[in-house]
């Protein structure tokens, strides 16, 4: 089992402040089309293939791997990606919340396993290390907020 978490401030000093609604728009937009947020060429397909009042389903190819995710939105608060098909099983969550000082934070956490791999085996330990490393999910959170600011500056909320 892979458990990883990272939290970053939405509005660090020196950055253009984002409201909760603007940060939320970025999270929802990323859920619907990851291509806008990931490095060029990493996500070659990202299509919403089903939509209902409670969730939507997207199919994507990221880093050459096909996946299908059931995504639920708790407006202004949480996006959960349930791994329905692909190399991983489990859930990935992106959550907006205020800390004790009232500052808006963005937290990532996941509970994942790797389909067809030994639980807690070398592949899962390697993925855990990648998630927790410098290029892992903390970097992804910062990149998401940066791209959200860029899209807003381009007039694409």
GROMACS .gro file of N, CA and C in nm, residues 10-129:
model
  360
   10UNK      N    1  -0.162   2.786  -0.069
   10UNK     CA    2  -0.211   2.831  -0.199
   10UNK      C    3  -0.152   2.967  -0.235
   11UNK      N    4  -0.130   3.050  -0.134
   11UNK     CA    5  -0.084   3.187  -0.159
   11UNK      C    6   0.046   3.218  -0.085
   12UNK      N    7   0.156   3.158  -0.129
   12UNK     CA    8   0.283   3.191  -0.064
   12UNK      C    9   0.322   3.336  -0.096
   13UNK      N   10   0.404   3.392  -0.010
   13UNK     CA   11   0.449   3.530  -0.028
   13UNK      C   12   0.514   3.546  -0.166
   14UNK      N   13   0.478   3.656  -0.232
   14UNK     CA   14   0.538   3.686  -0.362
   14UNK      C   15   0.457   3.637  -0.481
   15UNK      N   16   0.356   3.553  -0.457
   15UNK     CA   17   0.274   3.502  -0.566
   15UNK      C   18   0.143   3.581  -0.576
   16UNK      N   19   0.088   3.589  -0.696
   16UNK     CA   20  -0.042   3.650  -0.714
   16UNK      C   21  -0.145   3.568  -0.635
   17UNK      N   22  -0.215   3.633  -0.543
   17UNK     CA   23  -0.310   3.556  -0.461
   17UNK      C   24  -0.423   3.495  -0.544
   18UNK      N   25  -0.462   3.374  -0.504
   18UNK     CA   26  -0.577   3.306  -0.561
   18UNK      C   27  -0.686   3.298  -0.455
   19UNK      N   28  -0.809   3.323  -0.494
   19UNK     CA   29  -0.921   3.299  -0.404
   19UNK      C   30  -0.947   3.148  -0.401
   20UNK      N   31  -1.028   3.107  -0.305
   20UNK     CA   32  -1.066   2.966  -0.301
   20UNK      C   33  -1.136   2.927  -0.431
   21UNK      N   34  -1.224   3.014  -0.481
   21UNK     CA   35  -1.297   2.985  -0.605
   21UNK      C   36  -1.200   2.970  -0.724
   22UNK      N   37  -1.098   3.054  -0.731
   22UNK     CA   38  -1.001   3.044  -0.841
   22UNK      C   39  -0.918   2.916  -0.828
   23UNK      N   40  -0.874   2.885  -0.707
   23UNK     CA   41  -0.797   2.761  -0.687
   23UNK      C   42  -0.884   2.640  -0.722
   24UNK      N   43  -1.011   2.648  -0.681
   24UNK     CA   44  -1.104   2.539  -0.712
   24UNK      C   45  -1.120   2.523  -0.863
   25UNK      N   46  -1.136   2.634  -0.934
   25UNK     CA   47  -1.149   2.627  -1.080
   25UNK      C   48  -1.030   2.552  -1.140
   26UNK      N   49  -0.912   2.581  -1.089
   26UNK     CA   50  -0.792   2.512  -1.139
   26UNK      C   51  -0.798   2.363  -1.113
   27UNK      N   52  -0.839   2.324  -0.992
   27UNK     CA   53  -0.846   2.181  -0.959
   27UNK      C   54  -0.949   2.110  -1.047
   28UNK      N   55  -1.064   2.174  -1.064
   28UNK     CA   56  -1.168   2.110  -1.146
   28UNK      C   57  -1.124   2.102  -1.292
   29UNK      N   58  -1.062   2.208  -1.339
   29UNK     CA   59  -1.016   2.209  -1.478
   29UNK      C   60  -0.911   2.100  -1.501
   30UNK      N   61  -0.820   2.085  -1.405
   30UNK     CA   62  -0.718   1.981  -1.416
   30UNK      C   63  -0.782   1.843  -1.416
   31UNK      N   64  -0.886   1.824  -1.335
   31UNK     CA   65  -0.954   1.695  -1.332
   31UNK      C   66  -1.018   1.664  -1.467
   32UNK      N   67  -1.069   1.766  -1.533
   32UNK     CA   68  -1.136   1.744  -1.661
   32UNK      C   69  -1.039   1.734  -1.779
   33UNK      N   70  -0.925   1.801  -1.770
   33UNK     CA   71  -0.827   1.795  -1.879
   33UNK      C   72  -0.686   1.816  -1.824
   34UNK      N   73  -0.623   1.707  -1.786
   34UNK     CA   74  -0.490   1.714  -1.726
   34UNK      C   75  -0.385   1.767  -1.823
   35UNK      N   76  -0.414   1.761  -1.955
   35UNK     CA   77  -0.314   1.806  -2.053
   35UNK      C   78  -0.275   1.952  -2.032
   36UNK      N   79  -0.369   2.032  -1.980
   36UNK     CA   80  -0.342   2.174  -1.957
   36UNK      C   81  -0.245   2.198  -1.843
   37UNK      N   82  -0.224   2.096  -1.759
   37UNK     CA   83  -0.147   2.114  -1.637
   37UNK      C   84  -0.018   2.033  -1.630
   38UNK      N   85  -0.009   1.929  -1.711
   38UNK     CA   86   0.109   1.843  -1.706
   38UNK      C   87   0.211   1.888  -1.810
   39UNK      N   88   0.338   1.854  -1.790
   39UNK     CA   89   0.440   1.890  -1.889
   39UNK      C   90   0.403   1.839  -2.028
   40UNK      N   91   0.437   1.917  -2.129
   40UNK     CA   92   0.402   1.884  -2.268
   40UNK      C   93   0.444   1.740  -2.300
   41UNK      N   94   0.350   1.666  -2.360
   41UNK     CA   95   0.379   1.531  -2.403
   41UNK      C   96   0.358   1.424  -2.298
   42UNK      N   97   0.346   1.462  -2.171
   42UNK     CA   98   0.328   1.361  -2.066
   42UNK      C   99   0.188   1.301  -2.070
   43UNK      N  100   0.087   1.387  -2.093
   43UNK     CA  101  -0.051   1.340  -2.104
   43UNK      C  102  -0.094   1.360  -2.249
   44UNK      N  103  -0.112   1.250  -2.320
   44UNK     CA  104  -0.143   1.261  -2.463
   44UNK      C  105  -0.291   1.248  -2.493
   45UNK      N  106  -0.370   1.209  -2.392
   45UNK     CA  107  -0.515   1.196  -2.410
   45UNK      C  108  -0.580   1.216  -2.274
   46UNK      N  109  -0.688   1.292  -2.272
   46UNK     CA  110  -0.763   1.309  -2.148
   46UNK      C  111  -0.905   1.349  -2.186
   47UNK      N  112  -0.995   1.252  -2.182
   47UNK     CA  113  -1.132   1.274  -2.228
   47UNK      C  114  -1.232   1.239  -2.118
   48UNK      N  115  -1.327   1.328  -2.094
   48UNK     CA  116  -1.440   1.295  -2.006
   48UNK      C  117  -1.536   1.214  -2.091
   49UNK      N  118  -1.561   1.088  -2.050
   49UNK     CA  119  -1.641   0.997  -2.131
   49UNK      C  120  -1.779   0.970  -2.072
   50UNK      N  121  -1.800   1.006  -1.947
   50UNK     CA  122  -1.930   0.993  -1.883
   50UNK      C  123  -1.942   1.106  -1.783
   51UNK      N  124  -2.066   1.152  -1.764
   51UNK     CA  125  -2.087   1.256  -1.665
   51UNK      C  126  -2.224   1.238  -1.602
   52UNK      N  127  -2.231   1.253  -1.471
   52UNK     CA  128  -2.357   1.244  -1.398
   52UNK      C  129  -2.360   1.356  -1.295
   53UNK      N  130  -2.470   1.373  -1.224
   53UNK     CA  131  -2.473   1.478  -1.121
   53UNK      C  132  -2.375   1.454  -1.006
   54UNK      N  133  -2.332   1.329  -0.987
   54UNK     CA  134  -2.246   1.299  -0.872
   54UNK      C  135  -2.099   1.276  -0.907
   55UNK      N  136  -2.069   1.250  -1.033
   55UNK     CA  137  -1.931   1.219  -1.071
   55UNK      C  138  -1.915   1.227  -1.223
   56UNK      N  139  -1.790   1.220  -1.266
   56UNK     CA  140  -1.764   1.200  -1.408
   56UNK      C  141  -1.651   1.099  -1.422
   57UNK      N  142  -1.639   1.047  -1.543
   57UNK     CA  143  -1.537   0.947  -1.572
   57UNK      C  144  -1.446   1.002  -1.679
   58UNK      N  145  -1.318   0.992  -1.655
   58UNK     CA  146  -1.225   1.034  -1.760
   58UNK      C  147  -1.133   0.918  -1.795
   59UNK      N  148  -1.095   0.916  -1.922
   59UNK     CA  149  -0.997   0.820  -1.971
   59UNK      C  150  -0.879   0.902  -2.020
   60UNK      N  151  -0.762   0.859  -1.982
   60UNK     CA  152  -0.643   0.936  -2.016
   60UNK      C  153  -0.526   0.843  -2.045
   61UNK      N  154  -0.429   0.897  -2.114
   61UNK     CA  155  -0.301   0.830  -2.132
   61UNK      C  156  -0.196   0.924  -2.077
   62UNK      N  157  -0.134   0.880  -1.968
   62UNK     CA  158  -0.033   0.962  -1.900
   62UNK      C  159   0.094   0.879  -1.889
   63UNK      N  160   0.203   0.936  -1.936
   63UNK     CA  161   0.332   0.866  -1.938
   63UNK      C  162   0.320   0.732  -2.010
   64UNK      N  163   0.237   0.729  -2.115
   64UNK     CA  164   0.223   0.609  -2.195
   64UNK      C  165   0.131   0.504  -2.136
   65UNK      N  166   0.072   0.532  -2.021
   65UNK     CA  167  -0.015   0.435  -1.955
   65UNK      C  168  -0.160   0.480  -1.965
   66UNK      N  169  -0.246   0.388  -2.010
   66UNK     CA  170  -0.389   0.417  -2.018
   66UNK      C  171  -0.452   0.399  -1.881
   67UNK      N  172  -0.539   0.493  -1.845
   67UNK     CA  173  -0.610   0.481  -1.719
   67UNK      C  174  -0.751   0.533  -1.732
   68UNK      N  175  -0.834   0.486  -1.640
   68UNK     CA  176  -0.974   0.528  -1.632
   68UNK      C  177  -0.998   0.565  -1.487
   69UNK      N  178  -1.051   0.686  -1.466
   69UNK     CA  179  -1.073   0.733  -1.331
   69UNK      C  180  -1.217   0.780  -1.314
   70UNK      N  181  -1.276   0.745  -1.201
   70UNK     CA  182  -1.406   0.799  -1.162
   70UNK      C  183  -1.374   0.916  -1.069
   71UNK      N  184  -1.423   1.033  -1.104
   71UNK     CA  185  -1.384   1.154  -1.032
   71UNK      C  186  -1.507   1.216  -0.965
   72UNK      N  187  -1.496   1.240  -0.836
   72UNK     CA  188  -1.602   1.308  -0.763
   72UNK      C  189  -1.553   1.446  -0.722
   73UNK      N  190  -1.645   1.542  -0.724
   73UNK     CA  191  -1.613   1.679  -0.686
   73UNK      C  192  -1.696   1.716  -0.564
   74UNK      N  193  -1.632   1.765  -0.461
   74UNK     CA  194  -1.701   1.827  -0.348
   74UNK      C  195  -1.670   1.975  -0.364
   75UNK      N  196  -1.763   2.050  -0.427
   75UNK     CA  197  -1.733   2.186  -0.472
   75UNK      C  198  -1.664   2.274  -0.368
   76UNK      N  199  -1.561   2.342  -0.418
   76UNK     CA  200  -1.480   2.436  -0.339
   76UNK      C  201  -1.393   2.366  -0.235
   77UNK      N  202  -1.393   2.231  -0.236
   77UNK     CA  203  -1.324   2.161  -0.129
   77UNK      C  204  -1.235   2.045  -0.176
   78UNK      N  205  -1.292   1.947  -0.245
   78UNK     CA  206  -1.217   1.823  -0.265
   78UNK      C  207  -1.246   1.760  -0.401
   79UNK      N  208  -1.140   1.712  -0.466
   79UNK     CA  209  -1.150   1.632  -0.588
   79UNK      C  210  -1.090   1.496  -0.555
   80UNK      N  211  -1.167   1.389  -0.580
   80UNK     CA  212  -1.118   1.254  -0.554
   80UNK      C  213  -1.115   1.177  -0.684
   81UNK      N  214  -1.000   1.115  -0.712
   81UNK     CA  215  -0.979   1.036  -0.834
   81UNK      C  216  -0.973   0.889  -0.793
   82UNK      N  217  -1.079   0.813  -0.821
   82UNK     CA  218  -1.080   0.670  -0.794
   82UNK      C  219  -1.023   0.599  -0.917
   83UNK      N  220  -0.924   0.516  -0.894
   83UNK     CA  221  -0.854   0.449  -1.004
   83UNK      C  222  -0.932   0.326  -1.048
   84UNK      N  223  -1.014   0.341  -1.153
   84UNK     CA  224  -1.100   0.232  -1.198
   84UNK      C  225  -1.027   0.132  -1.288
   85UNK      N  226  -0.932   0.181  -1.367
   85UNK     CA  227  -0.852   0.093  -1.454
   85UNK      C  228  -0.719   0.160  -1.477
   86UNK      N  229  -0.618   0.079  -1.494
   86UNK     CA  230  -0.484   0.133  -1.515
   86UNK      C  231  -0.386   0.067  -1.421
   87UNK      N  232  -0.268   0.121  -1.411
   87UNK     CA  233  -0.164   0.055  -1.330
   87UNK      C  234  -0.187   0.063  -1.179
   88UNK      N  235  -0.270   0.158  -1.136
   88UNK     CA  236  -0.292   0.177  -0.993
   88UNK      C  237  -0.435   0.145  -0.954
   89UNK      N  238  -0.455   0.112  -0.828
   89UNK     CA  239  -0.588   0.098  -0.770
   89UNK      C  240  -0.589   0.177  -0.641
   90UNK      N  241  -0.706   0.236  -0.610
   90UNK     CA  242  -0.716   0.316  -0.490
   90UNK      C  243  -0.768   0.454  -0.523
   91UNK      N  244  -0.732   0.552  -0.440
   91UNK     CA  245  -0.784   0.687  -0.458
   91UNK      C  246  -0.675   0.792  -0.435
   92UNK      N  247  -0.689   0.900  -0.512
   92UNK     CA  248  -0.602   1.017  -0.500
   92UNK      C  249  -0.694   1.136  -0.469
   93UNK      N  250  -0.656   1.217  -0.372
   93UNK     CA  251  -0.741   1.329  -0.330
   93UNK      C  252  -0.662   1.459  -0.335
   94UNK      N  253  -0.724   1.563  -0.388
   94UNK     CA  254  -0.673   1.700  -0.380
   94UNK      C  255  -0.775   1.779  -0.300
   95UNK      N  256  -0.730   1.846  -0.195
   95UNK     CA  257  -0.824   1.910  -0.102
   95UNK      C  258  -0.779   2.052  -0.069
   96UNK      N  259  -0.874   2.145  -0.077
   96UNK     CA  260  -0.851   2.283  -0.032
   96UNK      C  261  -0.904   2.295   0.110
   97UNK      N  262  -0.828   2.360   0.197
   97UNK     CA  263  -0.874   2.382   0.334
   97UNK      C  264  -0.800   2.502   0.393
   98UNK      N  265  -0.856   2.558   0.500
   98UNK     CA  266  -0.787   2.664   0.572
   98UNK      C  267  -0.714   2.604   0.691
   99UNK      N  268  -0.591   2.648   0.713
   99UNK     CA  269  -0.517   2.601   0.829
   99UNK      C  270  -0.562   2.678   0.954
  100UNK      N  271  -0.494   2.653   1.067
  100UNK     CA  272  -0.532   2.715   1.193
  100UNK      C  273  -0.526   2.868   1.187
  101UNK      N  274  -0.440   2.921   1.101
  101UNK     CA  275  -0.424   3.066   1.086
  101UNK      C  276  -0.521   3.124   0.982
  102UNK      N  277  -0.604   3.039   0.924
  102UNK     CA  278  -0.700   3.086   0.825
  102UNK      C  279  -0.643   3.098   0.685
  103UNK      N  280  -0.522   3.044   0.663
  103UNK     CA  281  -0.457   3.051   0.532
  103UNK      C  282  -0.500   2.931   0.447
  104UNK      N  283  -0.533   2.961   0.321
  104UNK     CA  284  -0.577   2.856   0.229
  104UNK      C  285  -0.460   2.763   0.195
  105UNK      N  286  -0.485   2.633   0.206
  105UNK     CA  287  -0.384   2.531   0.179
  105UNK      C  288  -0.438   2.433   0.074
  106UNK      N  289  -0.346   2.370   0.002
  106UNK     CA  290  -0.382   2.264  -0.092
  106UNK      C  291  -0.308   2.138  -0.049
  107UNK      N  292  -0.386   2.034  -0.022
  107UNK     CA  293  -0.328   1.908   0.024
  107UNK      C  294  -0.356   1.798  -0.077
  108UNK      N  295  -0.256   1.715  -0.099
  108UNK     CA  296  -0.268   1.593  -0.178
  108UNK      C  297  -0.253   1.477  -0.082
  109UNK      N  298  -0.331   1.374  -0.100
  109UNK     CA  299  -0.303   1.248  -0.034
  109UNK      C  300  -0.358   1.134  -0.118
  110UNK      N  301  -0.298   1.019  -0.100
  110UNK     CA  302  -0.341   0.903  -0.178
  110UNK      C  303  -0.326   0.776  -0.096
  111UNK      N  304  -0.412   0.682  -0.127
  111UNK     CA  305  -0.402   0.545  -0.080
  111UNK      C  306  -0.407   0.460  -0.205
  112UNK      N  307  -0.295   0.403  -0.243
  112UNK     CA  308  -0.287   0.333  -0.370
  112UNK      C  309  -0.217   0.198  -0.356
  113UNK      N  310  -0.247   0.111  -0.449
  113UNK     CA  311  -0.173  -0.010  -0.469
  113UNK      C  312  -0.142  -0.020  -0.617
  114UNK      N  313  -0.055  -0.109  -0.653
  114UNK     CA  314  -0.022  -0.131  -0.794
  114UNK      C  315  -0.081  -0.264  -0.837
  115UNK      N  316  -0.167  -0.257  -0.938
  115UNK     CA  317  -0.233  -0.379  -0.987
  115UNK      C  318  -0.129  -0.481  -1.034
  116UNK      N  319  -0.148  -0.604  -0.987
  116UNK     CA  320  -0.062  -0.713  -1.031
  116UNK      C  321   0.077  -0.714  -0.967
  117UNK      N  322   0.099  -0.625  -0.871
  117UNK     CA  323   0.230  -0.621  -0.804
  117UNK      C  324   0.214  -0.663  -0.658
  118UNK      N  325   0.322  -0.709  -0.603
  118UNK     CA  326   0.322  -0.753  -0.463
  118UNK      C  327   0.298  -0.633  -0.371
  119UNK      N  328   0.198  -0.642  -0.281
  119UNK     CA  329   0.179  -0.532  -0.185
  119UNK      C  330   0.307  -0.506  -0.105
  120UNK      N  331   0.344  -0.381  -0.096
  120UNK     CA  332   0.465  -0.336  -0.027
  120UNK      C  333   0.594  -0.393  -0.089
  121UNK      N  334   0.583  -0.439  -0.213
  121UNK     CA  335   0.700  -0.492  -0.283
  121UNK      C  336   0.787  -0.380  -0.337
  122UNK      N  337   0.891  -0.417  -0.411
  122UNK     CA  338   0.986  -0.316  -0.458
  122UNK      C  339   0.922  -0.211  -0.549
  123UNK      N  340   0.824  -0.251  -0.631
  123UNK     CA  341   0.760  -0.152  -0.720
  123UNK      C  342   0.681  -0.048  -0.640
  124UNK      N  343   0.607  -0.095  -0.538
  124UNK     CA  344   0.532   0.000  -0.456
  124UNK      C  345   0.625   0.089  -0.374
  125UNK      N  346   0.732   0.032  -0.324
  125UNK     CA  347   0.826   0.115  -0.246
  125UNK      C  348   0.891   0.220  -0.336
  126UNK      N  349   0.921   0.184  -0.460
  126UNK     CA  350   0.981   0.280  -0.553
  126UNK      C  351   0.882   0.392  -0.585
  127UNK      N  352   0.754   0.355  -0.604
  127UNK     CA  353   0.654   0.457  -0.633
  127UNK      C  354   0.633   0.548  -0.511
  128UNK      N  355   0.633   0.490  -0.393
  128UNK     CA  356   0.620   0.568  -0.270
  128UNK      C  357   0.733   0.671  -0.263
  129UNK      N  358   0.855   0.627  -0.290
  129UNK     CA  359   0.970   0.718  -0.285
  129UNK      C  360   0.956   0.830  -0.389
   0.00000   0.00000   0.00000
